mmCIF file of C-alpha atoms in Angstrom:
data_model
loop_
_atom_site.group_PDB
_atom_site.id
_atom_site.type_symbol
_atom_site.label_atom_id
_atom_site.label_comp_id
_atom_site.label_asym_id
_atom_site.label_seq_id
_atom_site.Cartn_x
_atom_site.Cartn_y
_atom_site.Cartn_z
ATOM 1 C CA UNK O 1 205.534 202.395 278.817
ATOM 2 C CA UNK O 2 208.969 202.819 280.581
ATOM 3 C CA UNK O 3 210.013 202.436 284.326
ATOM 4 C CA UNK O 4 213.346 203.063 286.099
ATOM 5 C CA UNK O 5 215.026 200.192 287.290
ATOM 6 C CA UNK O 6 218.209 200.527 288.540
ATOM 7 C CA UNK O 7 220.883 198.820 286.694
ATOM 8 C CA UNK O 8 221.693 196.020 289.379
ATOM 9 C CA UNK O 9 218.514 194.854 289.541
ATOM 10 C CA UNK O 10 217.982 194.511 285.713
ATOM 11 C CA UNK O 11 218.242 191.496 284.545
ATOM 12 C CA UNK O 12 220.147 192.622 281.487
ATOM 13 C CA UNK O 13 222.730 193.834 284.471
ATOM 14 C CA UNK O 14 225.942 191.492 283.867
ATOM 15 C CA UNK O 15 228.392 191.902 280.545
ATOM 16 C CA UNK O 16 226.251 192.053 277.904
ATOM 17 C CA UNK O 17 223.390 194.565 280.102
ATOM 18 C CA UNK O 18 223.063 197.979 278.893
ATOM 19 C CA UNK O 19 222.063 201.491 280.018
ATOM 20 C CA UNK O 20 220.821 204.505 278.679
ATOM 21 C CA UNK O 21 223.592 207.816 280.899
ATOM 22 C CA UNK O 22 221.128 210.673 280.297
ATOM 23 C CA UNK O 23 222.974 214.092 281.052
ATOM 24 C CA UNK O 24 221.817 217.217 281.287
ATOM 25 C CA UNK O 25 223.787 220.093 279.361
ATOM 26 C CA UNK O 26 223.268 223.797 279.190
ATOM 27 C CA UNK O 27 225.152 224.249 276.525
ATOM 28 C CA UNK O 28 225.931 222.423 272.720
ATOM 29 C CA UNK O 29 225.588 218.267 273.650
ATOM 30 C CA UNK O 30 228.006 217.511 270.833
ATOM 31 C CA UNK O 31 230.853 219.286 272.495
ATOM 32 C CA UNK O 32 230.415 217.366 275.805
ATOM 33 C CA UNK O 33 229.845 214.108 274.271
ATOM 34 C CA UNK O 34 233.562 213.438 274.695
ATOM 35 C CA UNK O 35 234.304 214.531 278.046
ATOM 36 C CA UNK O 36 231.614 212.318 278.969
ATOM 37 C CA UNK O 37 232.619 209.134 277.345
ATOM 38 C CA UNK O 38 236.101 210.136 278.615
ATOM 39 C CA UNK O 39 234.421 209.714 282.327
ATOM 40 C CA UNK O 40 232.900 206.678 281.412
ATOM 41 C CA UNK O 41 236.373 205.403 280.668
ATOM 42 C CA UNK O 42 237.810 206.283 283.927
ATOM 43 C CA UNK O 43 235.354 204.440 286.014
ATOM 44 C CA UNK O 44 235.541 201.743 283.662
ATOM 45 C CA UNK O 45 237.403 201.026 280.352
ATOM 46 C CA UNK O 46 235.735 198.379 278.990
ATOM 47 C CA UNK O 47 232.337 199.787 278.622
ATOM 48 C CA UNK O 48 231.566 200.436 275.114
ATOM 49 C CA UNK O 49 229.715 203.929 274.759
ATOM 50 C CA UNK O 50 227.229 204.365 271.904
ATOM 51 C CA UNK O 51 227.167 208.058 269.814
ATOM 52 C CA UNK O 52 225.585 210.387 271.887
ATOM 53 C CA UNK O 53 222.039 211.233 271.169
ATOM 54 C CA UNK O 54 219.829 214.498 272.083
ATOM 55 C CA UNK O 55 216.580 213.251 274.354
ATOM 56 C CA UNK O 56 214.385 213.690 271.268
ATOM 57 C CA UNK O 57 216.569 211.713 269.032
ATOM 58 C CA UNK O 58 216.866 209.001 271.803
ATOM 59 C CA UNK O 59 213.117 209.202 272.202
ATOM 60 C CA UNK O 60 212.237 208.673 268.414
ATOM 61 C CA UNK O 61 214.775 205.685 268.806
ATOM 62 C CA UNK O 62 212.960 203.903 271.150
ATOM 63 C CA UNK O 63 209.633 204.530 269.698
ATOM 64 C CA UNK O 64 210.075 203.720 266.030
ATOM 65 C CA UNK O 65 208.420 200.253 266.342
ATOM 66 C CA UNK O 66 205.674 201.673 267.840
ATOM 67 C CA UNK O 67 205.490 204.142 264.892
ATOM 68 C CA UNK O 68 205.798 201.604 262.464
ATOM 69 C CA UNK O 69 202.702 200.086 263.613
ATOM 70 C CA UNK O 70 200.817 202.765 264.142
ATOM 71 C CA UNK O 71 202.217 203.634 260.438
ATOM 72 C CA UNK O 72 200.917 200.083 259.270
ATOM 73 C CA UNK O 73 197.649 200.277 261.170
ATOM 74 C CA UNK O 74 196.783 203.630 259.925
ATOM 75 C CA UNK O 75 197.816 202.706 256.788
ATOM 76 C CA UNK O 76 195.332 199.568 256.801
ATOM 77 C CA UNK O 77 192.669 201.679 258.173
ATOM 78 C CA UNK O 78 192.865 204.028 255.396
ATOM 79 C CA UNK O 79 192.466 200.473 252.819
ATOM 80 C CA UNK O 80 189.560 199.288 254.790
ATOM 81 C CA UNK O 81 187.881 202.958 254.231
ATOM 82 C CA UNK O 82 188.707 202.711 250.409
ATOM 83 C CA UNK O 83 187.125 198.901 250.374
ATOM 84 C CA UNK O 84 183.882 200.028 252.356
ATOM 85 C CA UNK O 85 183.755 203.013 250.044
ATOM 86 C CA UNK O 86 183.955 200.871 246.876
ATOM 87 C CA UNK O 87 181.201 198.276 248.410
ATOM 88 C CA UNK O 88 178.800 201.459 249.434
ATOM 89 C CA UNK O 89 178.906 202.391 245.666
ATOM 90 C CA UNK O 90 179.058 199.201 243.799
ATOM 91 C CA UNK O 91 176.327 198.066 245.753
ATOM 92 C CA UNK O 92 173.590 200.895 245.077
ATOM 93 C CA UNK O 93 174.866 201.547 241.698
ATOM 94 C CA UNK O 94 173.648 198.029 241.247
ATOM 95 C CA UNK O 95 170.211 198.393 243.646
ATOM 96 C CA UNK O 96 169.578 201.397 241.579
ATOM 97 C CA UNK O 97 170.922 199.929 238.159
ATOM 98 C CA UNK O 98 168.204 196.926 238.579
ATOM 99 C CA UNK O 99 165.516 199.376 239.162
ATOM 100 C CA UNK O 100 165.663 201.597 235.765
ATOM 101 C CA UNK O 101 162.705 199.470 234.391
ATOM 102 C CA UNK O 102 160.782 200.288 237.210
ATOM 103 C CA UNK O 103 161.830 203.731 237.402
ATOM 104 C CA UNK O 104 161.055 204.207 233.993
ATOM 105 C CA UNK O 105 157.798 202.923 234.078
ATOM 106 C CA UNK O 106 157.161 205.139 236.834
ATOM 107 C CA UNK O 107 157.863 208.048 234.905
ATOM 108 C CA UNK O 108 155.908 206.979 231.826
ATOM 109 C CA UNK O 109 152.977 206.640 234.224
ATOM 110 C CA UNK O 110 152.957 210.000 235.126
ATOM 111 C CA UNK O 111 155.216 210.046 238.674
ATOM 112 C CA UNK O 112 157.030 213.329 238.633
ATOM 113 C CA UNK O 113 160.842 213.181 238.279
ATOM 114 C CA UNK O 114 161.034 214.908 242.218
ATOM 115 C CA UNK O 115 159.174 211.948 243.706
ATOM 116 C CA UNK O 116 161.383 209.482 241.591
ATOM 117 C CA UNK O 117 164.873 210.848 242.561
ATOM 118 C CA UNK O 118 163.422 211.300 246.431
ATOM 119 C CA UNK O 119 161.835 207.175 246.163
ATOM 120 C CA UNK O 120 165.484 206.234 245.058
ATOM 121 C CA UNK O 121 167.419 208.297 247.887
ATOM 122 C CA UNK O 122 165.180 207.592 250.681
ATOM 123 C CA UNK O 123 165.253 203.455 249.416
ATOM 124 C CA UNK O 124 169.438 203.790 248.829
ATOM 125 C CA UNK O 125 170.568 205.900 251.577
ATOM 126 C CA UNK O 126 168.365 204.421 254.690
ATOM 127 C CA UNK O 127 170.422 201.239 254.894
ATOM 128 C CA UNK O 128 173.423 203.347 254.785
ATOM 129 C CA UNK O 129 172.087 205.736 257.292
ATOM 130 C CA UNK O 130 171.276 202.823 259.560
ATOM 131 C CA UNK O 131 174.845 201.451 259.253
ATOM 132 C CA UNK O 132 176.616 204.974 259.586
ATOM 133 C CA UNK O 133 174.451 205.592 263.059
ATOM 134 C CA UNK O 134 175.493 202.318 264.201
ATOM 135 C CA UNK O 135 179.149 202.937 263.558
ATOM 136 C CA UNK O 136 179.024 206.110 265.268
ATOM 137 C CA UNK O 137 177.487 204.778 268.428
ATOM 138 C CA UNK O 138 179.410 201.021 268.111
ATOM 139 C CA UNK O 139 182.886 203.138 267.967
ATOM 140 C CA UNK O 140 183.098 205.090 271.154
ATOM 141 C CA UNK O 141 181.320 201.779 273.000
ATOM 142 C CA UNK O 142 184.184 199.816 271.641
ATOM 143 C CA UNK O 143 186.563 202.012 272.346
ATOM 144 C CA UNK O 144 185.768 201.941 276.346
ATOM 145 C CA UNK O 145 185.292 198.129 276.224
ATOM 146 C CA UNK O 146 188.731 198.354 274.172
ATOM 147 C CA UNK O 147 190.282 200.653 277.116
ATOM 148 C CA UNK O 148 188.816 199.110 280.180
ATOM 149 C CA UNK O 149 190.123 195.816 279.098
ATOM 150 C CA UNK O 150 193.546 197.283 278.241
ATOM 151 C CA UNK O 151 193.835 197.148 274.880
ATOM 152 C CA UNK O 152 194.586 200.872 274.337
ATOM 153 C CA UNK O 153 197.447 202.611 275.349
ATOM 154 C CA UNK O 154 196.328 205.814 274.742
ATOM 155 C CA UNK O 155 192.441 206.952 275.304
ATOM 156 C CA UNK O 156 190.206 208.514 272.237
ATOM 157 C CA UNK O 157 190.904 211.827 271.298
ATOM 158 C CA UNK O 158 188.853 215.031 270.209
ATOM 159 C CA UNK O 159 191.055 213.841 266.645
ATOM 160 C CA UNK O 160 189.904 210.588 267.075
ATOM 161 C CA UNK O 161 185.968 211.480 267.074
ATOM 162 C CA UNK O 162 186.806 213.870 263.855
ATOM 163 C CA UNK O 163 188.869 211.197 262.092
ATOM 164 C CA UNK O 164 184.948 208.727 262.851
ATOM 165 C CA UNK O 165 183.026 211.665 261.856
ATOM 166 C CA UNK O 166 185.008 212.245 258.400
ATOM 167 C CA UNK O 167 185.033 208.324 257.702
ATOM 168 C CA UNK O 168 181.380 208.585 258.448
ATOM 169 C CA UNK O 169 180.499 211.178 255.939
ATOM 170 C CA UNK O 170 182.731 210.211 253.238
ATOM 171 C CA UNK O 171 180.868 207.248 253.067
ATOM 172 C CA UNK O 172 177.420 208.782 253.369
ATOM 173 C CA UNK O 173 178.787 211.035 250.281
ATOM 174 C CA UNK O 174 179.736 208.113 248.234
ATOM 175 C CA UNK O 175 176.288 206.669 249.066
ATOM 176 C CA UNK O 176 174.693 210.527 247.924
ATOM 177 C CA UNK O 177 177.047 209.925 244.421
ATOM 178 C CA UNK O 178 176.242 205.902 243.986
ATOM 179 C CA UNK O 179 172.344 206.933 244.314
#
């Protein structure tokens, strides 16, 4: 979040304070960028002026600790997906792994394969399917507890609901490939 405060009331103001002279140009920034620090000298020679910068490069300036976070966060998010993923299929591989004896003695007793493979999906994916709905119903309620308490800057997005949906069946697909 910014705000304008003028530069006597900062409480940077003083000789080490600084200020951001935003000026608008027409034409190429580059060439003005000297007439301008020229002015700056005439009101007063001891300010130091910093390269000049176009408002989007000043803008990705100020932001890039905020986009190293959301870097690192996203980044984390994306491990946390691969971990889950990894648990989803070790997990029935091994529920399913156990149960080959029983599977098999199934068969010999006459079950048809159909009723086998449908027993094994419907016991493997219903956990999963429980767990999936409740992550798709906990995430939006978290996200307005999450907002109303101020802990997000920026409400959920149609992207945001896509990126939940995709995590959701990704992991309902390596449940499908682990069964």
């Amino acid at each position: 979040p910014s705000m304008y405060i003028p530069f006597q009331q900062q409480q940077t103001a003083g000789p080490w304070g600084s200020m951001i002279l935003s000026v608008r140009v027409t034409s190429d920034a580059a060439a003005l960028a000297s007439a301008v620090r020229r002015s700056v000298a005439d009101v007063d020679a001891n300010v130091i002026v910093d390269p000049a910068r176009t408002q989007a490069s000043q803008m990705s300036f100020q932001f890039r600790e905020r986009q190293l976070v959301v870097a690192i966060l996203t980044l984390a998010g994306l491990v946390a997906l691969l971990e889950v993923a990894f648990g989803i299929y070790g997990t029935l591989s091994f529920f399913v792994g156990t149960r080959t004896s029983e599977i098999g003695l199934r068969i010999a007793l006459g079950a048809q394969r159909l009723d086998v493979i449908r027993m094994v999906f419907r016991q493997s994916l219903i956990p999963v399917a429980i767990g999936i709905l409740a992550g798709l119903i906990g995430a939006p309620v978290l996200a307005r507890v999450l907002d109303s308490s101020g802990f997000l800057v920026v409400p959920i997005r149609a992207s945001d609901e896509l990126a939940i949906i995709g995590a959701a069946l990704l992991l309902l697909g390596v449940a499908l490939a682990a069964a």
